[in-house]
Amino acid sequence: MPLLTRMLNAPLSIDVRRGAVAALGDLLADKRIATEGRVAIAVGRGQGDQIAEHVRPSLAACDVFQVDGGTVDAAVDLGTKLRGGSYEAVVGIGGGRTIDATKYAATLSGIPMVSVATNLSHDGICSPVASLVHDKGKGSFGVVMPLAMVVDLDYVHAAPPRLVRAGIGDVVSNFSAVDDWLLAAEECGERVDRMALTVARTAAEALLHQPGSIESDRFLTVLAEGLVLSGMAMSFAGDSRPASGGDHEILHAIDQLYPDAANHGELAGLGAAFCYHLRATHLGQGADRLAEILTCLGRHGLPRFPADIGLSVEQFADAVLLAPRTRPGRFTILEYLGLDKGATLKAVEEYVQAHGG
Ligand SMILES: [Zn+2]
């Protein structure tokens, strides 16, 4: 009989709650990730030391390494240190940058990685992709999926609110990514993985309609789980397709042209809203989704318009124009429409006029 199932690459365990970090040692032992306690801990500069001290009592023996930002160099450096010791696993504790660098280092050194997120700024906390800075800018690198995922809500409550809210934009951008995927299937015959699509979209749908905000544990749990599900959707699909469409192309273009204008999740949400404006005005689809996304972004104080991130209409239009070149081979609403400079500027002006007043 043929085996009519599929194997999915997902973490062994997902733990989202207050106090989760203190139970890290038990998790590593129970799940047989580190039976002898030979664990390396990677922390970022800043709050890293404090967290390492919090974790230490639950681990018999561990070495703590500082990760110097989210760069390829820092990740390679950590990878070398990991190879130097005979560690059973590495635990990356921190925000997106530290976790991305640790994922890459773990992949280089061939040991499993446990992700402990202290903020919820983007879906890289539990995905098979690491976004790292190199000589020529920022790049996305395929890495091994974290073996276990821990989100300690005590740390998330203590994180800068801006870094926590940003994740909302990243999860909500799944709507736009998924619609781009379906468009690519229709126009270019691209294969759609319906399982991955369902997981990505359901995560966004749950968050969109979740009352409350980042002050509440319940909301944070839906957000954290939404980010984890987005990461899993990418793992199921084998690339970032279910969580990255024209929205993320615009994000990457803004990152290139105006570094530090805003963070990943903030830009993803803004990019998704603009992509839905294009759909609504050029395809006659998605106006209701656009309204929902704008309401959601507004309710959580996330940027919705170019001015919210300090860009003029012209600057934003330049980014939209550059966007398709940031991700060659990915077909989205931007590639489908292929708007020239004049038409792009007009579209951005219309977007701001129609929704920004
Ligand atoms: Zn993203």
Tab-separated table of C-alpha atoms and ligand atoms in Angstrom:
chain	number	residue	atom	x	y	z
A	1	MET	CA	0.000	0.000	0.000
A	2	PRO	CA	1.423	3.429	-0.872
A	3	LEU	CA	2.172	5.707	2.021
A	4	LEU	CA	-0.440	8.423	1.561
A	5	THR	CA	0.992	10.876	4.048
A	6	ARG	CA	3.733	13.427	3.967
A	7	MET	CA	6.525	14.113	6.380
A	8	LEU	CA	6.586	17.692	7.628
A	9	ASN	CA	9.585	19.364	9.125
A	10	ALA	CA	8.378	21.027	12.327
A	11	PRO	CA	9.884	21.757	15.760
A	12	LEU	CA	9.753	19.002	18.383
A	13	SER	CA	8.206	21.391	20.849
A	14	ILE	CA	6.651	24.849	21.017
A	15	ASP	CA	6.388	26.530	24.395
A	16	VAL	CA	4.729	29.963	24.572
A	17	ARG	CA	4.067	31.170	28.138
A	18	ARG	CA	5.378	33.185	31.063
A	19	GLY	CA	8.382	31.613	32.772
A	20	ALA	CA	9.266	29.371	29.817
A	21	VAL	CA	12.985	30.247	29.951
A	22	ALA	CA	13.381	28.875	33.490
A	23	ALA	CA	12.216	25.465	32.242
A	24	LEU	CA	14.717	25.339	29.388
A	25	GLY	CA	16.949	22.717	31.021
A	26	ASP	CA	14.027	20.332	31.512
A	27	LEU	CA	12.932	20.864	27.913
A	28	LEU	CA	16.398	20.013	26.575
A	29	ALA	CA	16.588	16.870	28.713
A	30	ASP	CA	12.981	15.707	28.220
A	31	LYS	CA	13.099	16.035	24.472
A	32	ARG	CA	16.523	14.347	24.399
A	33	ILE	CA	17.975	17.371	22.624
A	34	ALA	CA	20.852	17.539	25.111
A	35	THR	CA	20.973	14.473	27.345
A	36	GLU	CA	24.441	15.191	28.721
A	37	GLY	CA	23.905	18.903	29.192
A	38	ARG	CA	26.658	19.944	26.767
A	39	VAL	CA	24.891	23.047	25.557
A	40	ALA	CA	26.130	26.278	24.040
A	41	ILE	CA	24.114	29.409	24.633
A	42	ALA	CA	24.260	32.301	22.187
A	43	VAL	CA	23.078	35.672	23.430
A	44	GLY	CA	23.098	39.154	21.985
A	45	ARG	CA	24.842	42.100	23.520
A	46	GLY	CA	22.742	44.050	25.999
A	47	GLN	CA	20.155	41.976	27.805
A	48	GLY	CA	21.942	38.734	26.839
A	49	ASP	CA	24.027	38.365	30.012
A	50	GLN	CA	21.017	38.736	32.271
A	51	ILE	CA	19.089	36.062	30.367
A	52	ALA	CA	22.083	33.721	30.361
A	53	GLU	CA	22.217	33.978	34.163
A	54	HIS	CA	18.503	33.220	34.337
A	55	VAL	CA	18.959	30.095	32.192
A	56	ARG	CA	22.138	28.796	33.797
A	57	PRO	CA	20.584	27.206	36.921
A	58	SER	CA	18.435	24.911	34.765
A	59	LEU	CA	21.435	23.628	32.787
A	60	ALA	CA	24.128	21.432	34.297
A	61	ALA	CA	26.949	22.838	32.208
A	62	CYS	CA	26.822	25.365	29.461
A	63	ASP	CA	29.088	27.795	27.694
A	64	VAL	CA	27.771	31.251	26.911
A	65	PHE	CA	28.830	33.050	23.727
A	66	GLN	CA	28.123	36.651	22.796
A	67	VAL	CA	26.839	37.166	19.263
A	68	ASP	CA	27.924	40.435	17.779
A	69	GLY	CA	24.838	41.458	15.781
A	70	GLY	CA	23.053	39.836	12.893
A	71	THR	CA	25.912	39.622	10.414
A	72	VAL	CA	27.298	36.738	8.376
A	73	ASP	CA	30.685	37.371	10.037
A	74	ALA	CA	29.219	37.083	13.543
A	75	ALA	CA	27.380	33.891	12.558
A	76	VAL	CA	30.488	32.302	11.003
A	77	ASP	CA	32.491	33.267	14.081
A	78	LEU	CA	29.921	31.586	16.345
A	79	GLY	CA	29.866	28.548	14.018
A	80	THR	CA	33.634	28.159	14.446
A	81	LYS	CA	33.292	28.279	18.238
A	82	LEU	CA	30.483	25.717	18.143
A	83	ARG	CA	32.609	23.349	16.069
A	84	GLY	CA	35.455	23.829	18.541
A	85	GLY	CA	33.400	22.407	21.447
A	86	SER	CA	31.505	19.136	21.328
A	87	TYR	CA	28.082	20.561	21.951
A	88	GLU	CA	24.877	18.608	21.644
A	89	ALA	CA	22.862	21.721	20.842
A	90	VAL	CA	22.999	25.499	20.725
A	91	VAL	CA	20.323	27.712	22.246
A	92	GLY	CA	19.903	31.132	20.623
A	93	ILE	CA	18.339	33.587	23.054
A	94	GLY	CA	17.278	37.058	22.030
A	95	GLY	CA	15.610	39.061	19.292
A	96	GLY	CA	15.596	38.404	15.580
A	97	ARG	CA	19.267	39.215	14.933
A	98	THR	CA	20.704	36.891	17.563
A	99	ILE	CA	18.370	34.080	16.565
A	100	ASP	CA	19.140	34.480	12.859
A	101	ALA	CA	22.895	34.430	13.496
A	102	THR	CA	22.543	31.381	15.750
A	103	LYS	CA	20.425	29.494	13.187
A	104	TYR	CA	23.110	30.056	10.563
A	105	ALA	CA	25.919	29.071	12.961
A	106	ALA	CA	24.051	25.899	13.985
A	107	THR	CA	23.590	24.973	10.331
A	108	LEU	CA	27.310	25.530	9.631
A	109	SER	CA	28.370	23.396	12.579
A	110	GLY	CA	25.742	20.684	12.071
A	111	ILE	CA	24.157	20.756	15.536
A	112	PRO	CA	20.504	21.330	16.448
A	113	MET	CA	19.335	24.760	17.488
A	114	VAL	CA	16.733	25.802	20.020
A	115	SER	CA	15.180	29.210	19.499
A	116	VAL	CA	14.279	31.316	22.542
A	117	ALA	CA	12.606	34.537	21.440
A	118	THR	CA	12.567	37.560	23.727
A	119	ASN	CA	10.656	39.770	21.319
A	120	LEU	CA	8.207	39.113	18.505
A	121	SER	CA	9.491	41.406	15.766
A	122	HIS	CA	9.327	38.939	12.842
A	123	ASP	CA	8.645	35.371	11.784
A	124	GLY	CA	12.329	34.455	11.626
A	125	ILE	CA	12.135	33.321	15.268
A	126	CYS	CA	11.107	29.883	14.016
A	127	SER	CA	11.741	29.616	10.282
A	128	PRO	CA	14.179	27.862	7.927
A	129	VAL	CA	15.458	31.260	6.723
A	130	ALA	CA	18.044	33.580	8.315
A	131	SER	CA	18.289	37.228	7.334
A	132	LEU	CA	21.878	38.405	7.813
A	133	VAL	CA	23.923	41.469	6.927
A	134	HIS	CA	26.955	40.954	4.664
A	135	ASP	CA	29.357	43.172	2.669
A	136	LYS	CA	26.798	44.043	0.035
A	137	GLY	CA	23.760	44.555	2.255
A	138	LYS	CA	21.214	42.129	3.696
A	139	GLY	CA	20.589	38.625	2.413
A	140	SER	CA	18.296	35.681	3.157
A	141	PHE	CA	19.996	32.343	3.803
A	142	GLY	CA	18.415	28.910	3.990
A	143	VAL	CA	19.096	27.286	7.378
A	144	VAL	CA	17.933	24.301	9.377
A	145	MET	CA	14.609	24.822	11.154
A	146	PRO	CA	14.924	25.257	14.970
A	147	LEU	CA	14.366	21.965	16.797
A	148	ALA	CA	12.395	23.598	19.587
A	149	MET	CA	10.794	26.997	20.029
A	150	VAL	CA	10.403	28.864	23.300
A	151	VAL	CA	8.717	32.236	23.777
A	152	ASP	CA	8.867	33.547	27.320
A	153	LEU	CA	6.079	36.100	27.707
A	154	ASP	CA	7.801	37.667	30.730
A	155	TYR	CA	10.657	38.707	28.452
A	156	VAL	CA	8.297	39.762	25.676
A	157	HIS	CA	6.445	42.056	28.108
A	158	ALA	CA	9.783	43.622	29.056
A	159	ALA	CA	10.935	44.089	25.423
A	160	PRO	CA	10.585	47.454	23.644
A	161	PRO	CA	6.891	47.607	22.548
A	162	ARG	CA	7.910	48.628	19.024
A	163	LEU	CA	9.804	45.344	18.549
A	164	VAL	CA	6.844	43.322	19.781
A	165	ARG	CA	4.190	45.118	17.722
A	166	ALA	CA	6.254	44.757	14.541
A	167	GLY	CA	5.528	41.037	14.372
A	168	ILE	CA	1.865	41.874	13.763
A	169	GLY	CA	2.843	43.422	10.414
A	170	ASP	CA	4.873	40.353	9.463
A	171	VAL	CA	2.024	37.913	10.205
A	172	VAL	CA	-0.604	40.083	8.499
A	173	SER	CA	1.595	40.299	5.374
A	174	ASN	CA	0.932	36.559	4.895
A	175	PHE	CA	-2.403	37.518	3.279
A	176	SER	CA	-0.605	39.397	0.540
A	177	ALA	CA	2.072	36.692	0.133
A	178	VAL	CA	-0.563	33.995	-0.218
A	179	ASP	CA	-2.577	35.989	-2.781
A	180	ASP	CA	0.641	36.569	-4.748
A	181	TRP	CA	1.272	32.825	-4.688
A	182	LEU	CA	-2.216	32.124	-6.080
A	183	LEU	CA	-1.679	34.800	-8.735
A	184	ALA	CA	1.616	33.143	-9.728
A	185	ALA	CA	-0.186	29.802	-10.000
A	186	GLU	CA	-2.799	31.308	-12.277
A	187	GLU	CA	-0.425	33.325	-14.434
A	188	CYS	CA	2.722	31.155	-14.522
A	189	GLY	CA	1.553	27.732	-13.392
A	190	GLU	CA	3.599	27.886	-10.170
A	191	ARG	CA	2.862	24.946	-7.873
A	192	VAL	CA	1.021	25.948	-4.699
A	193	ASP	CA	1.475	23.917	-1.530
A	194	ARG	CA	-2.032	24.152	-0.081
A	195	MET	CA	-0.957	22.899	3.326
A	196	ALA	CA	1.662	25.653	3.648
A	197	LEU	CA	-0.804	28.219	2.295
A	198	THR	CA	-3.482	27.200	4.804
A	199	VAL	CA	-1.109	27.442	7.758
A	200	ALA	CA	0.193	30.875	6.700
A	201	ARG	CA	-3.238	32.336	6.052
A	202	THR	CA	-4.877	30.902	9.158
A	203	ALA	CA	-2.172	32.473	11.312
A	204	ALA	CA	-2.914	35.882	9.769
A	205	GLU	CA	-6.674	35.431	10.020
A	206	ALA	CA	-6.442	34.587	13.743
A	207	LEU	CA	-4.322	37.638	14.488
A	208	LEU	CA	-6.391	40.032	12.376
A	209	HIS	CA	-9.498	39.327	14.437
A	210	GLN	CA	-7.819	38.992	17.823
A	211	PRO	CA	-9.051	41.705	20.227
A	212	GLY	CA	-6.695	43.436	22.635
A	213	SER	CA	-3.084	44.263	21.979
A	214	ILE	CA	0.455	43.535	23.107
A	215	GLU	CA	-0.333	44.265	26.764
A	216	SER	CA	-2.391	41.087	27.017
A	217	ASP	CA	-0.972	37.580	27.352
A	218	ARG	CA	-3.761	36.224	25.216
A	219	PHE	CA	-2.961	38.550	22.332
A	220	LEU	CA	0.788	37.893	22.650
A	221	THR	CA	0.144	34.155	22.540
A	222	VAL	CA	-1.805	34.456	19.279
A	223	LEU	CA	0.942	36.688	17.864
A	224	ALA	CA	3.773	34.364	18.943
A	225	GLU	CA	1.956	31.318	17.622
A	226	GLY	CA	1.192	33.188	14.397
A	227	LEU	CA	4.908	33.881	13.895
A	228	VAL	CA	5.763	30.242	14.617
A	229	LEU	CA	3.086	29.049	12.172
A	230	SER	CA	4.429	31.418	9.500
A	231	GLY	CA	7.867	29.889	9.985
A	232	MET	CA	6.408	26.412	9.742
A	233	ALA	CA	4.525	27.325	6.564
A	234	MET	CA	7.889	28.299	5.024
A	235	SER	CA	9.359	25.023	6.195
A	236	PHE	CA	6.478	23.051	4.639
A	237	ALA	CA	6.764	24.974	1.361
A	238	GLY	CA	10.550	24.695	1.262
A	239	ASP	CA	10.989	28.443	0.794
A	240	SER	CA	9.604	31.747	2.049
A	241	ARG	CA	6.734	31.884	-0.522
A	242	PRO	CA	3.803	31.576	1.965
A	243	ALA	CA	5.035	34.524	4.036
A	244	SER	CA	6.811	36.752	1.517
A	245	GLY	CA	5.323	38.336	-1.599
A	246	GLY	CA	5.269	41.803	-3.142
A	247	ASP	CA	4.979	43.100	0.453
A	248	HIS	CA	8.444	41.745	1.280
A	249	GLU	CA	9.895	42.875	-2.058
A	250	ILE	CA	8.887	46.430	-1.115
A	251	LEU	CA	10.342	45.850	2.364
A	252	HIS	CA	13.695	44.713	0.928
A	253	ALA	CA	13.766	47.690	-1.473
A	254	ILE	CA	13.111	50.163	1.377
A	255	ASP	CA	15.860	48.430	3.390
A	256	GLN	CA	18.261	48.917	0.484
A	257	LEU	CA	17.347	52.506	-0.360
A	258	TYR	CA	16.609	53.884	3.097
A	259	PRO	CA	18.291	51.662	5.707
A	260	ASP	CA	16.762	51.961	9.168
A	261	ALA	CA	13.593	53.710	7.937
A	262	ALA	CA	11.640	51.065	9.879
A	263	ASN	CA	12.022	47.466	11.015
A	264	HIS	CA	11.122	44.250	9.166
A	265	GLY	CA	7.610	43.682	10.523
A	266	GLU	CA	6.636	47.359	10.255
A	267	LEU	CA	7.644	47.419	6.600
A	268	ALA	CA	5.972	44.077	5.851
A	269	GLY	CA	2.615	45.397	7.104
A	270	LEU	CA	2.915	48.634	5.122
A	271	GLY	CA	4.002	46.703	2.009
A	272	ALA	CA	1.034	44.347	2.331
A	273	ALA	CA	-1.431	47.247	2.609
A	274	PHE	CA	0.005	48.884	-0.505
A	275	CYS	CA	-0.086	45.594	-2.449
A	276	TYR	CA	-3.790	45.296	-1.593
A	277	HIS	CA	-4.325	48.844	-2.834
A	278	LEU	CA	-2.818	47.727	-6.171
A	279	ARG	CA	-5.078	44.674	-6.227
A	280	ALA	CA	-8.153	46.722	-5.413
A	281	THR	CA	-7.467	49.386	-8.039
A	282	HIS	CA	-6.042	47.214	-10.858
A	283	LEU	CA	-7.689	43.810	-10.374
A	284	GLY	CA	-10.879	44.885	-8.625
A	285	GLN	CA	-10.091	42.436	-5.784
A	286	GLY	CA	-9.167	42.658	-2.123
A	287	ALA	CA	-10.686	46.041	-1.168
A	288	ASP	CA	-12.244	44.450	1.917
A	289	ARG	CA	-8.920	42.868	2.899
A	290	LEU	CA	-7.191	46.237	2.453
A	291	ALA	CA	-9.689	47.858	4.828
A	292	GLU	CA	-9.163	45.106	7.420
A	293	ILE	CA	-5.370	45.360	7.232
A	294	LEU	CA	-5.382	49.162	7.510
A	295	THR	CA	-7.690	48.960	10.530
A	296	CYS	CA	-5.459	46.335	12.160
A	297	LEU	CA	-2.221	48.266	11.524
A	298	GLY	CA	-3.836	51.487	12.771
A	299	ARG	CA	-5.211	49.856	15.899
A	300	HIS	CA	-1.726	48.636	16.873
A	301	GLY	CA	0.047	51.888	15.996
A	302	LEU	CA	1.947	50.385	13.054
A	303	PRO	CA	2.940	52.449	9.995
A	304	ARG	CA	0.362	52.532	7.189
A	305	PHE	CA	1.665	55.291	4.928
A	306	PRO	CA	5.066	56.414	3.589
A	307	ALA	CA	5.027	59.476	5.881
A	308	ASP	CA	4.685	57.182	8.922
A	309	ILE	CA	8.226	55.916	8.251
A	310	GLY	CA	9.596	59.298	7.219
A	311	LEU	CA	9.422	58.737	3.452
A	312	SER	CA	7.910	60.997	0.807
A	313	VAL	CA	5.491	59.670	-1.788
A	314	GLU	CA	8.313	59.849	-4.378
A	315	GLN	CA	10.754	57.924	-2.161
A	316	PHE	CA	8.205	55.184	-1.516
A	317	ALA	CA	7.411	54.994	-5.249
A	318	ASP	CA	11.149	54.547	-5.971
A	319	ALA	CA	11.192	51.613	-3.556
A	320	VAL	CA	8.131	50.028	-5.193
A	321	LEU	CA	9.865	50.417	-8.566
A	322	LEU	CA	13.025	48.717	-7.278
A	323	ALA	CA	11.105	46.013	-5.393
A	324	PRO	CA	10.886	43.290	-8.106
A	325	ARG	CA	14.674	43.318	-8.490
A	326	THR	CA	15.201	42.418	-4.816
A	327	ARG	CA	13.744	38.954	-5.367
A	328	PRO	CA	14.436	37.718	-8.919
A	329	GLY	CA	12.186	34.850	-9.913
A	330	ARG	CA	9.387	35.635	-7.487
A	331	PHE	CA	6.139	36.543	-9.279
A	332	THR	CA	3.858	38.883	-7.332
A	333	ILE	CA	1.279	41.589	-8.000
A	334	LEU	CA	4.231	43.937	-8.697
A	335	GLU	CA	5.665	41.784	-11.509
A	336	TYR	CA	2.146	41.105	-12.817
A	337	LEU	CA	1.320	44.808	-13.182
A	338	GLY	CA	4.832	45.913	-14.206
A	339	LEU	CA	3.992	49.576	-13.549
A	340	ASP	CA	6.452	52.155	-14.906
A	341	LYS	CA	7.740	55.109	-12.919
A	342	GLY	CA	4.810	57.422	-13.676
A	343	ALA	CA	2.171	54.788	-12.992
A	344	THR	CA	3.886	53.746	-9.729
A	345	LEU	CA	4.011	57.324	-8.476
A	346	LYS	CA	0.344	57.767	-9.370
A	347	ALA	CA	-0.563	54.574	-7.516
A	348	VAL	CA	1.251	55.687	-4.350
A	349	GLU	CA	-0.357	59.147	-4.534
A	350	GLU	CA	-3.789	57.561	-4.928
A	351	TYR	CA	-3.144	55.200	-2.019
A	352	VAL	CA	-2.236	58.044	0.321
A	353	GLN	CA	-5.124	60.215	-0.881
A	354	ALA	CA	-7.715	57.463	-0.643
A	355	HIS	CA	-6.744	56.109	2.786
A	356	GLY	CA	-4.449	58.627	4.454
A	357	GLY	CA	-6.907	61.469	4.971
B	1	ZN	ZN	8.880	38.662	7.076
